[in-house]
Short mmCIF file of C-alpha atoms and ligand atoms in Angstrom, two decimals:
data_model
loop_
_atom_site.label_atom_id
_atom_site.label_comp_id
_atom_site.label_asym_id
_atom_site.label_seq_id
_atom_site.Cartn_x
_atom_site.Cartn_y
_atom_site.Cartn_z
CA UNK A 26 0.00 0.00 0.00
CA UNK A 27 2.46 2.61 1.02
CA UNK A 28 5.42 1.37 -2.01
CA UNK A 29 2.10 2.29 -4.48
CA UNK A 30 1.66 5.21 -3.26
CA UNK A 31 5.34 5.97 -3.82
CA UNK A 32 5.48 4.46 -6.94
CA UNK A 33 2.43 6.86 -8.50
CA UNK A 34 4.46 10.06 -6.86
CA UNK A 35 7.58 9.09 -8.29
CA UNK A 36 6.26 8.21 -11.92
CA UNK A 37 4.85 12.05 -11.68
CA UNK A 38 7.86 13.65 -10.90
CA UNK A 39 10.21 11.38 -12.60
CA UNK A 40 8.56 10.29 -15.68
CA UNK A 41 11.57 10.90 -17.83
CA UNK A 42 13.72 8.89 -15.69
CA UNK A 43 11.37 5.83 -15.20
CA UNK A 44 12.40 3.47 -16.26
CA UNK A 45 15.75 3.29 -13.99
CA UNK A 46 13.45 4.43 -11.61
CA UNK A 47 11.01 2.14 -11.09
CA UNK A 48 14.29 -0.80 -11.28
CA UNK A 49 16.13 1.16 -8.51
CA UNK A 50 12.82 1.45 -6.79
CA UNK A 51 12.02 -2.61 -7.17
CA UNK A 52 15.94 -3.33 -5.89
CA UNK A 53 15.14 -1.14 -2.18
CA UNK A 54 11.79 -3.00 -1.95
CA UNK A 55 14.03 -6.11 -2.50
CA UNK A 56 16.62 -5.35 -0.26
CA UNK A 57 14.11 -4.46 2.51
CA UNK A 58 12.77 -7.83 1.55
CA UNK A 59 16.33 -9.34 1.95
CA UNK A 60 16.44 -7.91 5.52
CA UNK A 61 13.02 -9.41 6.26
CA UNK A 62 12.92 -12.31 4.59
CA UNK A 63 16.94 -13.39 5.91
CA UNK A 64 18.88 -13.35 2.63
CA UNK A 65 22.03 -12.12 3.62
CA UNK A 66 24.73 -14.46 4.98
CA UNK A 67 28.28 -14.06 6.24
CA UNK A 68 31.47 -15.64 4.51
CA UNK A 69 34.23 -15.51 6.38
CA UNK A 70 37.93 -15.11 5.68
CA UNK A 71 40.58 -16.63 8.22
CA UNK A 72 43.03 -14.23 9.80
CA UNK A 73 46.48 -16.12 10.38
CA UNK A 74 48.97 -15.46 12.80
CA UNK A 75 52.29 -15.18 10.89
CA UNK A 76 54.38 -15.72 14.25
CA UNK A 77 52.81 -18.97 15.13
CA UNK A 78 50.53 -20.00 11.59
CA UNK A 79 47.73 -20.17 13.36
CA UNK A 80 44.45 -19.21 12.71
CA UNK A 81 43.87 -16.15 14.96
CA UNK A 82 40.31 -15.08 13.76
CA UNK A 83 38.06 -14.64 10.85
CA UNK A 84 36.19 -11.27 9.37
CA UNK A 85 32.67 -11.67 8.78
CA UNK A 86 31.88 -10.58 5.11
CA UNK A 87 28.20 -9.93 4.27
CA UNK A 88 27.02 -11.60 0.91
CA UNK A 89 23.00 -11.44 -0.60
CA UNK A 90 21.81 -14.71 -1.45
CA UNK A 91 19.46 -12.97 -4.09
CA UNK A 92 16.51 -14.93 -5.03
CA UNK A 93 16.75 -14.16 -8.77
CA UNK A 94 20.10 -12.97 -9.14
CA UNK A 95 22.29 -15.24 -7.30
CA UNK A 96 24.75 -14.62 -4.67
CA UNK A 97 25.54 -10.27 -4.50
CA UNK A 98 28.90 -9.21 -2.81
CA UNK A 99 29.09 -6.15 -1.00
CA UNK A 100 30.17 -3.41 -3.95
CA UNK A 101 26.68 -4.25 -5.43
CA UNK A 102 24.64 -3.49 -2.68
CA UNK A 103 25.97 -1.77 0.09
CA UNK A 104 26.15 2.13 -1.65
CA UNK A 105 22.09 1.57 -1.76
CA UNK A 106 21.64 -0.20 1.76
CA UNK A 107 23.61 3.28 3.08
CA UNK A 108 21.61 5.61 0.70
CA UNK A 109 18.18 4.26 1.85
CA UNK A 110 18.83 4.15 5.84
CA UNK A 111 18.75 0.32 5.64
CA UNK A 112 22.67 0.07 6.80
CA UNK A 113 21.82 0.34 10.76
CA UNK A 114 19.60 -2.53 9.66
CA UNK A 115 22.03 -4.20 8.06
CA UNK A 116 25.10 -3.86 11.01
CA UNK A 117 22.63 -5.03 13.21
CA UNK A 118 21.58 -8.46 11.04
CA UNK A 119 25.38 -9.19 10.21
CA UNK A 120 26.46 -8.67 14.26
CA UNK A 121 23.21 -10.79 15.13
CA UNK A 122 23.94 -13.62 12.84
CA UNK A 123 28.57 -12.96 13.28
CA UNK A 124 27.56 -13.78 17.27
CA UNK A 125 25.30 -16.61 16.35
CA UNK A 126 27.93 -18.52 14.77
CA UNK A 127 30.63 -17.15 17.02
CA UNK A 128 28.73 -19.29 19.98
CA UNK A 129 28.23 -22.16 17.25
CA UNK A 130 32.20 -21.93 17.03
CA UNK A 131 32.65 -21.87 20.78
CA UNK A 132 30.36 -24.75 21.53
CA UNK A 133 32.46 -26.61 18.98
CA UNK A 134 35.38 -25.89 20.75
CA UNK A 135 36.94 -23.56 18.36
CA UNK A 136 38.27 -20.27 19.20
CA UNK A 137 38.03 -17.66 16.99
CA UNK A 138 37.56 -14.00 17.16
CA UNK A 139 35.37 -12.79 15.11
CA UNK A 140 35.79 -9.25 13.29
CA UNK A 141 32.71 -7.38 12.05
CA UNK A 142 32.48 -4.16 9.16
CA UNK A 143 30.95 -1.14 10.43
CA UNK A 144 30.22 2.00 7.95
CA UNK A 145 30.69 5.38 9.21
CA UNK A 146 26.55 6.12 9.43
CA UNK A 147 27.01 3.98 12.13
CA UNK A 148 28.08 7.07 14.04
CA UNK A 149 25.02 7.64 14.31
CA UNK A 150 24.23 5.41 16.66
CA UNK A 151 25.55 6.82 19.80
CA UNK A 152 24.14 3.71 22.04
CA UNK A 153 25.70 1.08 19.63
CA UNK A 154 28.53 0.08 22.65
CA UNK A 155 25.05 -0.76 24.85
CA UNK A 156 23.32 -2.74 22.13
CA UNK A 157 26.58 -4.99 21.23
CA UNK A 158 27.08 -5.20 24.78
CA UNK A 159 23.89 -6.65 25.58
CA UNK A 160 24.63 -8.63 22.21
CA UNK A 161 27.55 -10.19 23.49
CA UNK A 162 25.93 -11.09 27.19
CA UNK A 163 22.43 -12.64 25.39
CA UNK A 164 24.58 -15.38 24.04
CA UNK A 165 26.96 -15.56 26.91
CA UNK A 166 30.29 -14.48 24.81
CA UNK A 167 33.05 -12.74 26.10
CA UNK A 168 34.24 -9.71 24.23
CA UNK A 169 36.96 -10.89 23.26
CA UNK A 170 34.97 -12.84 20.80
CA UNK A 171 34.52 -9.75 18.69
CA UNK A 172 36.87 -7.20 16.91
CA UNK A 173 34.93 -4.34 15.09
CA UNK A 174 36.71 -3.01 12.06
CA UNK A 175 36.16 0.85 11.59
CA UNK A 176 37.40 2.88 7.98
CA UNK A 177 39.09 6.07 8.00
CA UNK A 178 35.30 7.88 7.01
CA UNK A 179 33.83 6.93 10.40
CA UNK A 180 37.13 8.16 12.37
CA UNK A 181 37.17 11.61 10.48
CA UNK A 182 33.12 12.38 10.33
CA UNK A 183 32.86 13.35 13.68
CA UNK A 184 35.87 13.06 15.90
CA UNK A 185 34.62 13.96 19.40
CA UNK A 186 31.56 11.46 18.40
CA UNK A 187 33.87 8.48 16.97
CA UNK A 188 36.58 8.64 20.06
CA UNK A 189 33.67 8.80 22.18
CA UNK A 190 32.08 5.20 20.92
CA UNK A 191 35.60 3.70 20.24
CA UNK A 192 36.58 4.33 23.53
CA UNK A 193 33.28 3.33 25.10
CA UNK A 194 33.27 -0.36 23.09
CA UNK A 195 37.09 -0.46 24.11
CA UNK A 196 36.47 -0.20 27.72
CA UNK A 197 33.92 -2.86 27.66
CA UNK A 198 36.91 -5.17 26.23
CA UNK A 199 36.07 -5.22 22.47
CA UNK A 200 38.93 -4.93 19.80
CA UNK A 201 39.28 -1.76 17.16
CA UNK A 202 40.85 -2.13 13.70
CA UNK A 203 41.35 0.51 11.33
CA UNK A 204 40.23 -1.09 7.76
CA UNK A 205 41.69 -0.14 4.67
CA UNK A 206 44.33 2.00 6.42
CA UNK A 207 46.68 4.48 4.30
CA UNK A 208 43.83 5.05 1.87
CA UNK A 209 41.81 7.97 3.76
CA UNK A 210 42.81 11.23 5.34
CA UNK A 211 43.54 10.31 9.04
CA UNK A 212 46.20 11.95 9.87
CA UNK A 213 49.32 10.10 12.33
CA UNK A 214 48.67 12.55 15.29
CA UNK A 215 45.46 12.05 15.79
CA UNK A 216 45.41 7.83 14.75
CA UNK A 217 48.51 7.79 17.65
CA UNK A 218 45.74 9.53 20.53
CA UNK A 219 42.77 7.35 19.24
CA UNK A 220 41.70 3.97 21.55
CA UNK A 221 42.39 1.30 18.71
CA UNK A 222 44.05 -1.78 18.68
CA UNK A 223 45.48 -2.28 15.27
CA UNK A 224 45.71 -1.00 11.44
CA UNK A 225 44.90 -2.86 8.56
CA UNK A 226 46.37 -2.11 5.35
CA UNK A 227 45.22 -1.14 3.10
CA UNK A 228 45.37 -4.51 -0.44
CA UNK A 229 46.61 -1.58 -2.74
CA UNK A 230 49.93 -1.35 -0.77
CA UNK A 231 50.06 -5.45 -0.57
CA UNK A 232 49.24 -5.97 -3.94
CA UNK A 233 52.31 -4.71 -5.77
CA UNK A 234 54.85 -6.17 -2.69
CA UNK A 235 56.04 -8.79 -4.57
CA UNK A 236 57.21 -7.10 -8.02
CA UNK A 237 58.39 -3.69 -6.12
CA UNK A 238 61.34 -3.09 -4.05
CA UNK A 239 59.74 0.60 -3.20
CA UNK A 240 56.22 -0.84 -2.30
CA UNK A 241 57.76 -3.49 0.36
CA UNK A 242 59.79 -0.89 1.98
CA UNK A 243 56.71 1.80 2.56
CA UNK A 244 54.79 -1.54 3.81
CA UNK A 245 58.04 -2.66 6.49
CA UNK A 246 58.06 0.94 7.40
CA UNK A 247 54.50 1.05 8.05
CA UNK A 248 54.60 -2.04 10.55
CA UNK A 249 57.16 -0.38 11.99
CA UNK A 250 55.14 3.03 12.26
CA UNK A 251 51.99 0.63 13.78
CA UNK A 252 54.58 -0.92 16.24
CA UNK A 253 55.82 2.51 17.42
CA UNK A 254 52.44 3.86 18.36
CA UNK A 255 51.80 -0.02 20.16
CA UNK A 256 49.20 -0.96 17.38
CA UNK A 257 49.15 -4.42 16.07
CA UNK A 258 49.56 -4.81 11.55
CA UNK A 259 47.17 -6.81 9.68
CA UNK A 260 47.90 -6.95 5.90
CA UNK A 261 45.19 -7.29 4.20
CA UNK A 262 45.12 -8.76 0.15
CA UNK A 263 48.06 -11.37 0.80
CA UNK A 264 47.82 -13.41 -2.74
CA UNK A 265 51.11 -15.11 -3.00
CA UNK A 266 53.66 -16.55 -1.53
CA UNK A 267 56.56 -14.16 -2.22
CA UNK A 268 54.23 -11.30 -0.16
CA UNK A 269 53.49 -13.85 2.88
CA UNK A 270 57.07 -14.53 3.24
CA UNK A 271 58.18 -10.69 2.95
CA UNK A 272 55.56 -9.81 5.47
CA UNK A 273 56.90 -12.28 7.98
CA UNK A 274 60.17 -11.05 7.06
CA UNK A 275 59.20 -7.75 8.25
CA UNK A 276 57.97 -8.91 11.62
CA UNK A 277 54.03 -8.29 10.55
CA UNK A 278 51.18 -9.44 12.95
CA UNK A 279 48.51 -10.61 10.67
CA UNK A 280 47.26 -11.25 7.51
CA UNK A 281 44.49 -12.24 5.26
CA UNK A 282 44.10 -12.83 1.65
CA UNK A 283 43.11 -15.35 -1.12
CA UNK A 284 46.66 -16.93 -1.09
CA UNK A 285 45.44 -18.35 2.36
CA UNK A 286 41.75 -18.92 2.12
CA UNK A 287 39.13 -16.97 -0.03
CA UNK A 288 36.24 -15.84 2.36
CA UNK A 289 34.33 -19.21 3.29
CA UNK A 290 30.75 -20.12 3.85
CA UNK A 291 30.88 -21.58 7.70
CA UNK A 292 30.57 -25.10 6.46
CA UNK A 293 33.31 -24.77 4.22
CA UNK A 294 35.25 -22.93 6.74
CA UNK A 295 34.73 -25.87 8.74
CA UNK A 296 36.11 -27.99 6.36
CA UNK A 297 39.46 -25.65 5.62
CA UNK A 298 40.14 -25.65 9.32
CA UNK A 299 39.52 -29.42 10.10
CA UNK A 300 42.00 -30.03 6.86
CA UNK A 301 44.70 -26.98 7.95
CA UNK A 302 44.95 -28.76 11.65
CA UNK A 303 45.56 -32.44 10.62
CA UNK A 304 47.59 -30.86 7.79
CA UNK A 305 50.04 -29.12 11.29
CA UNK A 306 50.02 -32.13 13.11
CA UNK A 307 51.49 -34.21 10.47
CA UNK A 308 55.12 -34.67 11.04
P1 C2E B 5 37.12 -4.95 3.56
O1 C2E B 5 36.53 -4.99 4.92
O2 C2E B 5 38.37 -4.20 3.38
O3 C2E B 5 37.28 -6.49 3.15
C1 C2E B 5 38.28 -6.97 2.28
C2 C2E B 5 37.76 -7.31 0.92
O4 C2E B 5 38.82 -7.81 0.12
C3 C2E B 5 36.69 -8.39 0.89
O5 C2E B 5 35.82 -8.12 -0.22
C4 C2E B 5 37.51 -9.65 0.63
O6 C2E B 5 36.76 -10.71 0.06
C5 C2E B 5 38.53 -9.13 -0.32
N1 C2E B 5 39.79 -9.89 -0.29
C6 C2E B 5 40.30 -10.61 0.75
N2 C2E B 5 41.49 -11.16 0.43
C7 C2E B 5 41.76 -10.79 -0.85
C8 C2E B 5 42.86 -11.05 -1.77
O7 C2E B 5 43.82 -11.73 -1.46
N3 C2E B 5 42.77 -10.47 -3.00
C9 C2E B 5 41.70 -9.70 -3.38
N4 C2E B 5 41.69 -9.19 -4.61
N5 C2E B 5 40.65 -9.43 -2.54
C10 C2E B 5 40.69 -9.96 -1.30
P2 C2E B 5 34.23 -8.15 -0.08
O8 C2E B 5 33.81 -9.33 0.73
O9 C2E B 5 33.69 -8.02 -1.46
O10 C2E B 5 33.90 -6.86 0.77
C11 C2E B 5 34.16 -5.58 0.26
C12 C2E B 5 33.96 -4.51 1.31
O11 C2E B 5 32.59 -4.42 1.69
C13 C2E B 5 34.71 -4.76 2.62
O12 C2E B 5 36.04 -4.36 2.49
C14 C2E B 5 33.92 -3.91 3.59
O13 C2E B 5 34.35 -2.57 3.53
C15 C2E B 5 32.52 -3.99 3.04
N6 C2E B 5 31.72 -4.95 3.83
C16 C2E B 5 31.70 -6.30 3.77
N7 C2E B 5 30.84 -6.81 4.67
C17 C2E B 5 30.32 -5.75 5.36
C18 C2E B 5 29.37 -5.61 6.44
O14 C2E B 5 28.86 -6.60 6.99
N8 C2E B 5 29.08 -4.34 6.85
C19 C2E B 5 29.65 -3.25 6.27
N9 C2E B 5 29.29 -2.03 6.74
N10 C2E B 5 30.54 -3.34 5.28
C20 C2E B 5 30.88 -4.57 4.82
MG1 MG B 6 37.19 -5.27 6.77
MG1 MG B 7 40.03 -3.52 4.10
MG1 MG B 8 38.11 -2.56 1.61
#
């Protein structure tokens, strides 16, 4: 009733432009739909330990199982979840159903943090350190269990409002990473003052590692840089060997990418990590 009566306004004003219209107008009823009707799921990608090898954690990476259109990554949806108010929504589905299968993990005996994407609208939500807290209790989890990863948009929005969260969601014992770090405008001085836990660069510097004597030293001079302010380095993008090796080499924390593991369903993460632990206790 109330999309028709949106429909008739918009084919009066718009009329030139309907036919785009009325498909980007169909795709936010979907996606509403998707919310409702539980069509998003979580992939997740391991995070290994280069110290040790182990599996420290895993990032929780929303995907739409589309009913017509198949399985959506995030670059094809997320610009209109944020344009039509549907990403508080969204956060809270992906940290409902990320803490679901974090207590699935834990009854399995498997520990594994779990790190969860946050867009900078979520700013906005200035009791979001209550809600996951409450989250995190409802199912019993520590909060240690969960890592929120934060871009360089929601530090710089509002910086008196984004300390104040990070530093409320810190205290209650959860872990901050800066995503996609060295791409945004953050500057060192205030990244150095800001309650966070680690920086995660950026796959454009990782990429080109490998083939570049000038990209590996900016990226062993930025774990350095992380080190110096007491942050921990995740590299994100890792698709070889040659970069794995170099990052080790240069005394990185952590690091993620397709040369490890691709971002999983949970049943076939269950699978990788059942075959990667009889694969380290073979002689
Ligand atoms: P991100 O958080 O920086 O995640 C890393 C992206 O790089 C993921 O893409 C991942 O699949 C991909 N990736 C990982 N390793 C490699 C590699 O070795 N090579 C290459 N070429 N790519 C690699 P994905 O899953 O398409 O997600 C894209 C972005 O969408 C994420 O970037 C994140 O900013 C956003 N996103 C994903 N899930 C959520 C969510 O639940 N909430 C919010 N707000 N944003 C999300
Ligand atoms: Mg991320
Ligand atoms: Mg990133
Ligand atoms: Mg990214």
């Amino acid at each position: 009733y109330k999309a028709k009566s949106v429909r008739s306004g918009h084919h009066v004003y718009r009329s030139a432009d309907n036919r785009h219209g009325d498909a980007r107008l169909r795709t936010v009823q979907e996606l509403r739909l998707a919310l409702t009707e539980d069509q998003l799921v979580l992939h997740y990608q391991p995070k290994i330990c280069l110290r040790t090898g182990f599996v420290a954690g895993v990032e929780a990476l929303v995907r739409w199982n589309h009913p017509e259109r198949g399985l959506l990554f995030p670059d094809q949806f997320l610009t209109l979840v944020e344009e039509t108010g549907l990403m508080h929504a969204l956060t809270q589905e992906v940290l409902r159903k990320a803490l679901d299968q974090s207590v699935l993990w834990s009854d399995q005996g498997r520990t594994l943090t779990i790190a969860v994407n946050l867009s900078g609208s979520s700013l906005v939500d200035a009791d979001l350190p209550e809600r996951v807290g409450a989250m995190l209790s409802a199912r019993g989890l520590l909060p240690t269990a969960l890592m929120l990863e934060i871009t360089e948009d929601f530090l710089m929005a509002d910086r008196d409002r984004a300390r104040d969260i990070l530093t409320r969601l810190r205290a209650s014992g959860i872990k901050i990473s800066v995503d996609d770090f060295g791409t945004g405008y953050s500057s060192l001085a205030y990244l150095r003052d800001l309650p966070i836990d680690e920086l995660k660069l950026d796959q454009s510097f990782v990429f080109p590692m490998a083939d570049d004597v000038r990209a590996a030293a900016l990226v062993a001079s930025t774990i350095d840089l992380a080190h110096g302010l007491g942050l921990k380095m995740v590299a994100e993008g890792v698709e070889n060997g040659v970069a794995y090796d170099e990052l080790v080499r240069y005394g990185c924390d952590y690091a993620q990418g397709y040369f490890m593991s691709r971002p999983l369903s949970a049943a076939a993460l269950d699978e990788w990590l059942t075959a990667r632990q009889s694969a380290a206790t073979l002689p």
